[in-house]
């Protein structure tokens, strides 16, 4: 009886103890769940920060890459103003002239373009830059100072880049220069600067990309004669056309022809001093004449493309097929009303686009007085048609006609060289004077800047 009572009494005291144990278990479980929730929240915060860093890093990298592409485009453009926009003011220089100096050796140096015969002292790299304001890019291309960008207003993300050119270490290579670009998530000098220790502020991203760029010459293989004619060469009697090459170093060739030479009464030719004019002419050159030969094949044969056959003459001078050359970044196309471009149109195109090649889509009629090009700034004129010169215009550079037969008329002088892809005939009185210095200037300073394969990098 007493034992039973004792057990009941113990049971009464044990029930509250069981409740305390349950509470303790619940509190432990709740604590564990809190730890799990806190850890999960920590991971979420970490992932958010990682995503934010990745976003800013990608934005900065894309801005830096945009700087490279922008600089290449500007190198192959015409005259610009201080905001890097295209300018019709001939007092302004081009981006290429403003930031690079191509010496007489062909080596690309830093600083503005001057007389290539004058060696300039080493200069510090000069920079330009742009910032995105949410809708468009605003740029600054200063002549001497660091770029001063107009900072966008608002709370958005406004990436920016700054570019500069650096002479590669080691022996200079003609036509080669290094292009560097810093990209940042906002236009901040401490982030964009190249010199010293670039620092980024809280929440900023920064990336640097560099690549070697080289000038792909617009005149790879300058002509060796004052006048080169691939096909038949016929002139009206007593025309008075004149070809002169007094350069002993160039071989003194006044005329190079794939056909027969015209009589001396139709064509006056002058070679190196002391050399008879007749000796300055090379005619009947089968290699030249056959540059448009089918090689005995029919156009219907498999693998035969007439367009490639017809382009061999062009490629031998310019080092590229016509379509590739015409669509290069530094080419300026002129499409004129009625298929005839005028001297005024060509003169305007050449003066506003130094260092670029001019492709005339049609005939060229030089019908107004005034030189085209100059000894210091000659031009490359590719004319997809005939060239006539009723106003006796002087052209400094290379004139290349793709006409089936270049029918000459009028006068004027070509200082440099002229090439007829087909034949040449007519009654013109033009003079063609071979000028090696003009051709060398075109070879070294005319054409498109392009990336050098394998030189791109985004690390120091």
Coordinates of C-alpha atoms in Angstrom, one line a residue:
X1 CA 0.0 0.0 0.0
X2 CA 2.8 2.4 0.9
X3 CA 4.8 1.4 -2.2
X4 CA 1.9 2.1 -4.5
X5 CA 1.4 5.4 -2.9
X6 CA 5.0 6.2 -3.3
X7 CA 5.0 5.4 -7.0
X8 CA 2.0 7.7 -7.5
X9 CA 3.8 10.4 -5.6
X10 CA 6.9 10.1 -7.8
X11 CA 4.9 10.2 -11.0
X12 CA 3.4 13.5 -9.9
X13 CA 6.8 15.0 -9.5
X14 CA 8.2 13.6 -12.8
X15 CA 5.6 15.1 -15.2
X16 CA 6.9 18.7 -14.9
X17 CA 10.4 17.4 -15.6
X18 CA 9.3 15.9 -18.9
X19 CA 8.0 19.3 -20.1
X20 CA 11.2 21.0 -19.3
X21 CA 13.1 18.5 -21.4
X22 CA 10.8 19.1 -24.4
X23 CA 11.3 22.8 -24.1
X24 CA 15.1 22.4 -24.0
X25 CA 14.9 20.2 -27.2
X26 CA 12.8 22.8 -29.0
X27 CA 15.1 25.6 -28.0
X28 CA 18.1 23.6 -29.3
X29 CA 16.3 22.9 -32.6
X30 CA 15.3 26.6 -32.9
X31 CA 18.9 27.6 -32.3
X32 CA 20.1 25.2 -35.0
X33 CA 17.5 26.5 -37.4
X34 CA 18.6 30.1 -36.7
X35 CA 22.2 29.1 -37.4
X36 CA 21.1 27.5 -40.7
X37 CA 19.1 30.6 -41.7
X38 CA 22.0 32.9 -40.8
X39 CA 24.4 30.7 -42.8
X40 CA 22.0 30.7 -45.8
X41 CA 21.7 34.5 -45.6
X42 CA 25.4 34.8 -45.5
X43 CA 25.7 32.7 -48.7
X44 CA 23.0 34.9 -50.3
X45 CA 24.9 38.0 -49.4
X46 CA 28.1 36.5 -50.7
X47 CA 26.5 35.5 -54.0
X48 CA 25.0 39.0 -54.4
X49 CA 28.4 40.5 -53.8
X50 CA 30.0 38.0 -56.2
X51 CA 27.4 38.8 -58.8
X52 CA 27.9 42.5 -58.4
X53 CA 31.7 42.2 -58.7
X54 CA 31.2 40.0 -61.8
X55 CA 28.8 42.6 -63.3
X56 CA 31.2 45.5 -62.7
X57 CA 34.2 43.5 -63.9
X58 CA 32.4 42.6 -67.1
X59 CA 31.2 46.1 -67.6
X60 CA 34.8 47.5 -67.2
X61 CA 36.2 44.8 -69.5
X62 CA 33.6 45.6 -72.2
X63 CA 34.4 49.3 -71.8
X64 CA 38.1 48.7 -72.3
X65 CA 37.5 46.5 -75.3
X66 CA 35.2 49.2 -76.7
X67 CA 38.1 51.6 -76.3
X68 CA 40.3 49.5 -78.5
X69 CA 37.6 49.2 -81.2
X70 CA 36.9 53.0 -81.0
X71 CA 40.6 53.9 -81.3
X72 CA 41.0 51.7 -84.4
X73 CA 37.9 53.3 -86.0
X74 CA 39.3 56.8 -85.2
X75 CA 42.7 55.9 -86.6
X76 CA 41.0 55.1 -89.9
X77 CA 38.8 58.2 -90.0
X78 CA 39.1 61.7 -91.3
X79 CA 39.6 65.1 -89.6
X80 CA 38.0 65.5 -86.2
X81 CA 37.3 68.3 -83.7
X82 CA 38.0 68.3 -79.9
X83 CA 35.0 66.1 -79.2
X84 CA 36.3 63.5 -81.7
X85 CA 33.4 64.2 -84.1
X86 CA 34.0 64.3 -87.8
X87 CA 35.0 67.8 -88.9
X88 CA 34.8 69.6 -92.3
X89 CA 37.3 72.2 -91.1
X90 CA 40.6 71.6 -92.9
X91 CA 42.4 73.4 -90.0
X92 CA 41.6 70.4 -87.8
X93 CA 43.8 67.3 -88.1
X94 CA 42.8 63.6 -88.1
X95 CA 43.0 61.4 -85.1
X96 CA 46.0 59.6 -86.7
X97 CA 47.8 62.9 -87.2
X98 CA 47.0 64.2 -83.7
X99 CA 48.4 61.2 -81.8
X100 CA 50.9 59.5 -84.0
X101 CA 53.9 60.6 -86.0
X102 CA 55.1 58.3 -88.9
X103 CA 58.8 59.0 -89.5
X104 CA 60.6 58.8 -92.8
X105 CA 61.8 55.3 -91.8
X106 CA 58.2 54.2 -91.3
X107 CA 58.5 53.9 -87.5
X108 CA 55.4 55.0 -85.7
X109 CA 56.2 57.5 -82.9
X110 CA 54.2 59.4 -80.3
X111 CA 53.0 63.0 -80.9
X112 CA 51.5 64.9 -83.8
X113 CA 52.4 64.2 -87.4
X114 CA 55.0 66.6 -88.8
X115 CA 57.5 66.5 -91.6
X116 CA 58.5 62.9 -91.7
X117 CA 62.1 63.9 -92.5
X118 CA 62.4 65.6 -89.2
X119 CA 63.2 63.4 -86.2
X120 CA 61.3 64.4 -83.1
X121 CA 62.4 63.8 -79.5
X122 CA 60.6 61.1 -77.5
X123 CA 57.3 62.2 -76.3
X124 CA 55.0 61.0 -73.5
X125 CA 52.0 59.0 -74.5
X126 CA 48.9 61.1 -75.2
X127 CA 45.4 59.9 -74.4
X128 CA 41.8 60.3 -75.4
X129 CA 38.6 58.9 -73.8
X130 CA 34.9 58.5 -73.8
X131 CA 32.1 58.1 -71.2
X132 CA 28.6 56.6 -71.7
X133 CA 25.8 58.8 -70.4
X134 CA 23.1 56.2 -70.6
X135 CA 22.2 57.0 -74.2
X136 CA 25.3 58.0 -76.2
X137 CA 29.1 58.2 -75.8
X138 CA 30.6 61.5 -75.1
X139 CA 34.3 61.8 -76.1
X140 CA 37.3 64.1 -75.8
X141 CA 40.4 64.1 -78.0
X142 CA 42.7 66.8 -76.6
X143 CA 45.7 68.0 -78.4
X144 CA 48.0 68.2 -75.3
X145 CA 46.1 67.6 -72.1
X146 CA 44.4 64.6 -70.5
X147 CA 40.9 64.0 -71.8
X148 CA 38.3 66.1 -69.9
X149 CA 35.0 64.2 -70.0
X150 CA 31.6 65.6 -69.2
X151 CA 30.4 63.6 -66.3
X152 CA 26.8 62.3 -66.6
X153 CA 24.2 63.2 -64.0
X154 CA 22.0 60.6 -62.3
X155 CA 22.4 57.4 -60.4
X156 CA 22.9 55.0 -63.3
X157 CA 26.0 53.2 -64.3
X158 CA 28.1 55.3 -66.6
X159 CA 31.1 53.3 -67.9
X160 CA 34.1 55.1 -69.4
X161 CA 37.4 54.3 -71.1
X162 CA 40.7 56.0 -71.8
X163 CA 43.2 55.0 -74.5
X164 CA 46.8 55.7 -75.2
X165 CA 49.6 54.6 -77.6
X166 CA 52.9 53.2 -76.5
X167 CA 56.0 52.5 -78.5
X168 CA 56.7 48.7 -78.1
X169 CA 59.8 47.8 -76.3
X170 CA 62.8 46.5 -78.4
X171 CA 63.8 47.4 -81.9
X172 CA 61.2 49.5 -83.7
X173 CA 59.2 47.8 -86.4
X174 CA 57.9 50.1 -89.2
X175 CA 54.2 50.8 -89.0
X176 CA 53.8 49.1 -85.5
X177 CA 52.5 50.7 -82.3
X178 CA 50.9 49.4 -79.1
X179 CA 47.4 50.5 -78.2
X180 CA 46.3 50.4 -74.6
X181 CA 42.8 50.9 -73.1
X182 CA 41.6 51.3 -69.5
X183 CA 37.9 50.7 -68.9
X184 CA 36.1 51.6 -65.7
X185 CA 32.5 51.5 -64.4
X186 CA 32.5 55.3 -64.0
X187 CA 34.5 58.2 -65.3
X188 CA 37.0 58.7 -62.5
X189 CA 40.5 59.9 -63.2
X190 CA 41.9 57.7 -60.4
X191 CA 40.4 54.7 -62.1
X192 CA 41.1 55.6 -65.7
X193 CA 44.7 56.9 -65.4
X194 CA 47.6 54.8 -66.7
X195 CA 50.5 56.3 -64.9
X196 CA 51.3 55.7 -61.2
X197 CA 49.0 53.4 -59.1
X198 CA 45.5 53.5 -60.6
X199 CA 43.0 53.1 -57.7
X200 CA 39.3 52.3 -57.9
X201 CA 36.8 53.5 -55.4
X202 CA 34.2 51.5 -53.5
X203 CA 32.0 49.6 -56.0
X204 CA 34.2 50.4 -59.0
X205 CA 35.4 47.9 -61.6
X206 CA 38.5 48.4 -63.8
X207 CA 40.0 46.4 -66.7
X208 CA 43.0 47.0 -69.0
X209 CA 43.2 45.6 -72.6
X210 CA 46.1 46.2 -75.0
X211 CA 47.0 45.1 -78.5
X212 CA 49.5 45.8 -81.2
X213 CA 48.2 47.6 -84.3
X214 CA 50.0 48.0 -87.6
X215 CA 49.5 50.1 -90.7
X216 CA 48.3 47.9 -93.6
X217 CA 49.8 50.0 -96.5
X218 CA 47.5 51.4 -99.1
X219 CA 50.3 51.0 -101.7
X220 CA 52.1 47.7 -101.0
X221 CA 54.1 47.6 -104.2
X222 CA 54.6 51.0 -105.8
X223 CA 54.7 51.1 -109.6
X224 CA 58.2 51.1 -111.1
X225 CA 57.3 53.3 -114.1
X226 CA 55.8 56.7 -114.5
X227 CA 53.1 55.1 -116.6
X228 CA 52.1 51.4 -116.5
X229 CA 49.7 50.1 -119.1
X230 CA 48.7 46.4 -119.0
X231 CA 47.0 46.1 -122.4
X232 CA 47.1 47.8 -125.8
X233 CA 48.7 51.2 -126.0
X234 CA 47.4 53.3 -128.8
X235 CA 47.3 57.1 -129.1
X236 CA 46.1 59.6 -131.7
X237 CA 48.9 61.0 -133.9
X238 CA 50.8 64.0 -132.5
X239 CA 49.1 63.7 -129.2
X240 CA 52.0 64.9 -127.1
X241 CA 51.5 62.6 -124.1
X242 CA 54.6 62.6 -121.9
X243 CA 56.1 60.1 -119.5
X244 CA 59.2 61.1 -117.4
X245 CA 61.3 59.0 -115.0
X246 CA 64.6 60.7 -114.2
X247 CA 65.2 58.5 -111.1
X248 CA 68.3 56.3 -111.5
X249 CA 67.4 54.5 -108.3
X250 CA 64.1 53.4 -109.7
X251 CA 65.6 52.2 -112.9
X252 CA 64.5 55.3 -115.0
X253 CA 61.6 53.5 -116.6
X254 CA 59.2 56.0 -118.1
X255 CA 56.7 53.5 -119.6
X256 CA 56.0 49.9 -118.8
X257 CA 53.5 48.3 -121.3
X258 CA 52.1 44.9 -122.0
X259 CA 51.4 45.9 -125.6
X260 CA 53.4 47.5 -128.3
X261 CA 54.9 50.9 -127.8
X262 CA 53.4 53.9 -129.6
X263 CA 55.5 55.9 -132.1
X264 CA 57.7 58.6 -130.6
X265 CA 55.6 61.2 -132.3
X266 CA 52.6 60.1 -130.1
X267 CA 54.4 59.6 -126.8
X268 CA 57.3 61.6 -125.5
X269 CA 59.4 59.6 -123.0
X270 CA 62.3 60.7 -120.9
X271 CA 64.5 58.5 -118.7
X272 CA 67.5 59.0 -116.4
X273 CA 69.9 61.7 -117.4
X274 CA 72.1 60.6 -120.3
X275 CA 69.7 57.8 -121.3
X276 CA 67.9 58.0 -124.6
X277 CA 64.2 58.1 -124.2
X278 CA 63.7 55.0 -126.2
X279 CA 65.7 53.1 -123.6
X280 CA 63.4 54.1 -120.8
X281 CA 60.5 52.2 -122.3
X282 CA 59.7 48.5 -121.7
X283 CA 57.0 47.2 -124.0
X284 CA 55.5 43.9 -124.9
X285 CA 55.9 42.6 -121.3
X286 CA 54.0 39.3 -121.5
X287 CA 53.9 38.8 -117.8
X288 CA 52.1 42.1 -117.5
X289 CA 49.8 41.5 -120.4
X290 CA 48.8 38.1 -119.3
X291 CA 47.8 39.1 -115.8
X292 CA 44.2 38.9 -117.2
X293 CA 44.8 35.8 -119.2
X294 CA 42.8 32.7 -118.5
X295 CA 45.8 30.4 -118.7
X296 CA 44.1 28.4 -121.4
X297 CA 41.1 27.6 -119.2
X298 CA 37.5 28.3 -120.1
X299 CA 35.4 30.3 -117.7
X300 CA 33.0 27.4 -117.5
X301 CA 35.7 25.1 -115.9
X302 CA 35.3 24.2 -112.3
X303 CA 37.3 26.3 -109.9
X304 CA 37.8 29.1 -112.5
X305 CA 36.7 32.5 -111.4
X306 CA 37.0 35.3 -113.9
X307 CA 36.9 37.9 -111.1
X308 CA 40.2 36.5 -109.6
X309 CA 41.8 36.5 -113.1
X310 CA 40.7 40.1 -113.6
X311 CA 42.0 41.2 -110.2
X312 CA 45.6 40.0 -110.5
X313 CA 46.8 43.3 -111.9
X314 CA 45.2 45.2 -109.1
X315 CA 46.5 42.8 -106.4
X316 CA 50.1 43.2 -107.8
X317 CA 50.0 46.9 -107.0
X318 CA 47.9 47.1 -103.8
X319 CA 48.5 43.7 -102.2
X320 CA 44.8 42.9 -101.9
X321 CA 41.8 41.9 -104.0
X322 CA 39.7 44.9 -105.2
X323 CA 36.7 44.2 -103.0
X324 CA 38.9 43.7 -99.9
X325 CA 40.7 46.9 -100.7
X326 CA 37.6 48.9 -101.4
X327 CA 35.9 47.9 -98.1
X328 CA 39.0 48.4 -95.9
X329 CA 38.3 50.8 -92.9
X330 CA 40.4 53.6 -94.3
X331 CA 38.8 53.6 -97.8
X332 CA 36.5 56.5 -98.8
X333 CA 34.0 55.7 -101.5
X334 CA 32.7 58.4 -103.8
X335 CA 29.4 57.7 -105.6
X336 CA 28.6 60.6 -107.9
X337 CA 25.5 61.7 -109.9
X338 CA 25.4 60.3 -113.4
X339 CA 28.4 58.1 -112.7
X340 CA 30.9 61.0 -113.1
X341 CA 32.8 62.4 -110.1
X342 CA 34.3 65.9 -110.4
X343 CA 37.6 67.4 -109.3
X344 CA 35.8 69.4 -106.6
X345 CA 34.3 66.2 -105.0
X346 CA 37.7 64.4 -105.1
X347 CA 39.5 67.5 -103.8
X348 CA 37.1 67.7 -100.8
X349 CA 37.4 64.0 -100.1
X350 CA 41.2 64.0 -100.1
X351 CA 41.6 67.2 -98.0
X352 CA 39.2 65.9 -95.3
X353 CA 40.7 62.4 -95.2
X354 CA 44.5 62.5 -94.9
X355 CA 46.1 59.1 -95.0
X356 CA 43.0 57.4 -96.5
X357 CA 42.5 56.0 -100.0
X358 CA 39.9 57.3 -102.3
X359 CA 37.8 54.9 -104.4
X360 CA 35.8 56.6 -107.2
X361 CA 32.8 54.5 -108.2
X362 CA 32.5 55.7 -111.7
X363 CA 34.4 58.0 -114.1
X364 CA 36.6 60.9 -112.9
X365 CA 36.3 64.2 -114.7
X366 CA 38.9 66.7 -113.4
X367 CA 36.9 69.7 -114.6
X368 CA 38.0 72.5 -112.2
X369 CA 41.4 74.1 -111.5
X370 CA 43.3 73.3 -108.3
X371 CA 45.8 70.6 -107.3
X372 CA 44.7 67.3 -105.8
X373 CA 47.0 66.2 -103.0
X374 CA 50.5 67.6 -102.5
X375 CA 54.1 66.5 -102.2
X376 CA 53.8 66.1 -98.4
X377 CA 50.2 64.7 -98.5
X378 CA 49.8 62.7 -101.7
X379 CA 46.8 60.6 -102.5
X380 CA 45.8 57.2 -103.8
X381 CA 43.0 57.5 -106.4
X382 CA 41.4 54.2 -107.6
X383 CA 38.9 55.0 -110.4
X384 CA 36.4 52.4 -111.4
X385 CA 36.2 53.9 -114.8
X386 CA 37.8 56.5 -117.1
X387 CA 39.9 59.5 -116.1
X388 CA 39.8 62.7 -118.1
X389 CA 41.5 66.0 -117.3
X390 CA 39.9 68.9 -119.2
X391 CA 41.1 71.5 -116.6
X392 CA 44.8 70.5 -116.6
X393 CA 44.7 69.5 -112.9
X394 CA 47.9 68.4 -111.2
X395 CA 47.6 65.2 -109.1
X396 CA 50.2 64.2 -106.5
X397 CA 50.1 60.5 -105.8
X398 CA 49.0 57.4 -107.7
X399 CA 46.1 57.2 -110.2
X400 CA 44.8 53.7 -111.0
X401 CA 42.1 53.3 -113.6
X402 CA 40.2 50.0 -113.9
X403 CA 38.6 51.0 -117.2
X404 CA 38.8 48.5 -120.0
X405 CA 40.5 51.3 -122.0
X406 CA 41.6 54.5 -120.3
X407 CA 40.8 57.1 -122.9
X408 CA 42.9 60.2 -122.1
X409 CA 41.8 63.7 -122.8
X410 CA 43.0 67.1 -121.5
X411 CA 46.3 67.7 -119.9
X412 CA 47.6 68.2 -116.3
X413 CA 50.4 66.2 -114.6
X414 CA 50.5 63.2 -112.3
X415 CA 53.4 63.5 -109.9
X416 CA 54.0 59.9 -108.7
X417 CA 52.7 57.2 -111.0
X418 CA 49.7 56.2 -113.1
X419 CA 48.4 52.7 -113.9
X420 CA 46.0 51.6 -116.6
X421 CA 44.5 48.1 -115.7
X422 CA 43.3 47.8 -119.3
X423 CA 44.5 49.6 -122.4
X424 CA 45.3 53.3 -123.0
X425 CA 44.3 55.4 -125.9
X426 CA 42.9 58.9 -126.6
X427 CA 44.2 62.3 -127.5
X428 CA 45.3 63.7 -124.1
X429 CA 48.4 65.8 -123.5
X430 CA 48.9 64.8 -119.9
X431 CA 52.4 64.4 -118.3
X432 CA 53.2 61.5 -116.0
X433 CA 56.3 62.2 -113.8
X434 CA 57.7 59.4 -111.6
X435 CA 58.3 60.6 -108.1
X436 CA 59.9 58.1 -105.7
X437 CA 59.4 60.3 -102.6
X438 CA 55.7 60.6 -103.3
X439 CA 55.3 56.8 -103.7
X440 CA 57.4 56.1 -100.5
X441 CA 55.2 58.5 -98.5
X442 CA 52.1 56.7 -99.7
X443 CA 53.6 53.3 -98.9
X444 CA 54.5 54.3 -95.3
X445 CA 51.6 56.7 -94.4
X446 CA 48.5 55.6 -96.3
X447 CA 46.2 52.7 -95.5
X448 CA 44.3 51.1 -92.6
X449 CA 45.5 50.4 -89.1
X450 CA 44.5 46.9 -88.1
X451 CA 45.1 44.6 -85.1
X452 CA 48.2 42.4 -85.2
X453 CA 47.0 38.8 -84.7
X454 CA 48.1 37.2 -81.4
X455 CA 49.0 40.5 -79.8
X456 CA 45.8 41.1 -77.8
X457 CA 46.1 40.7 -74.0
X458 CA 44.2 41.8 -70.8
X459 CA 47.0 41.3 -68.3
X460 CA 50.2 43.1 -67.3

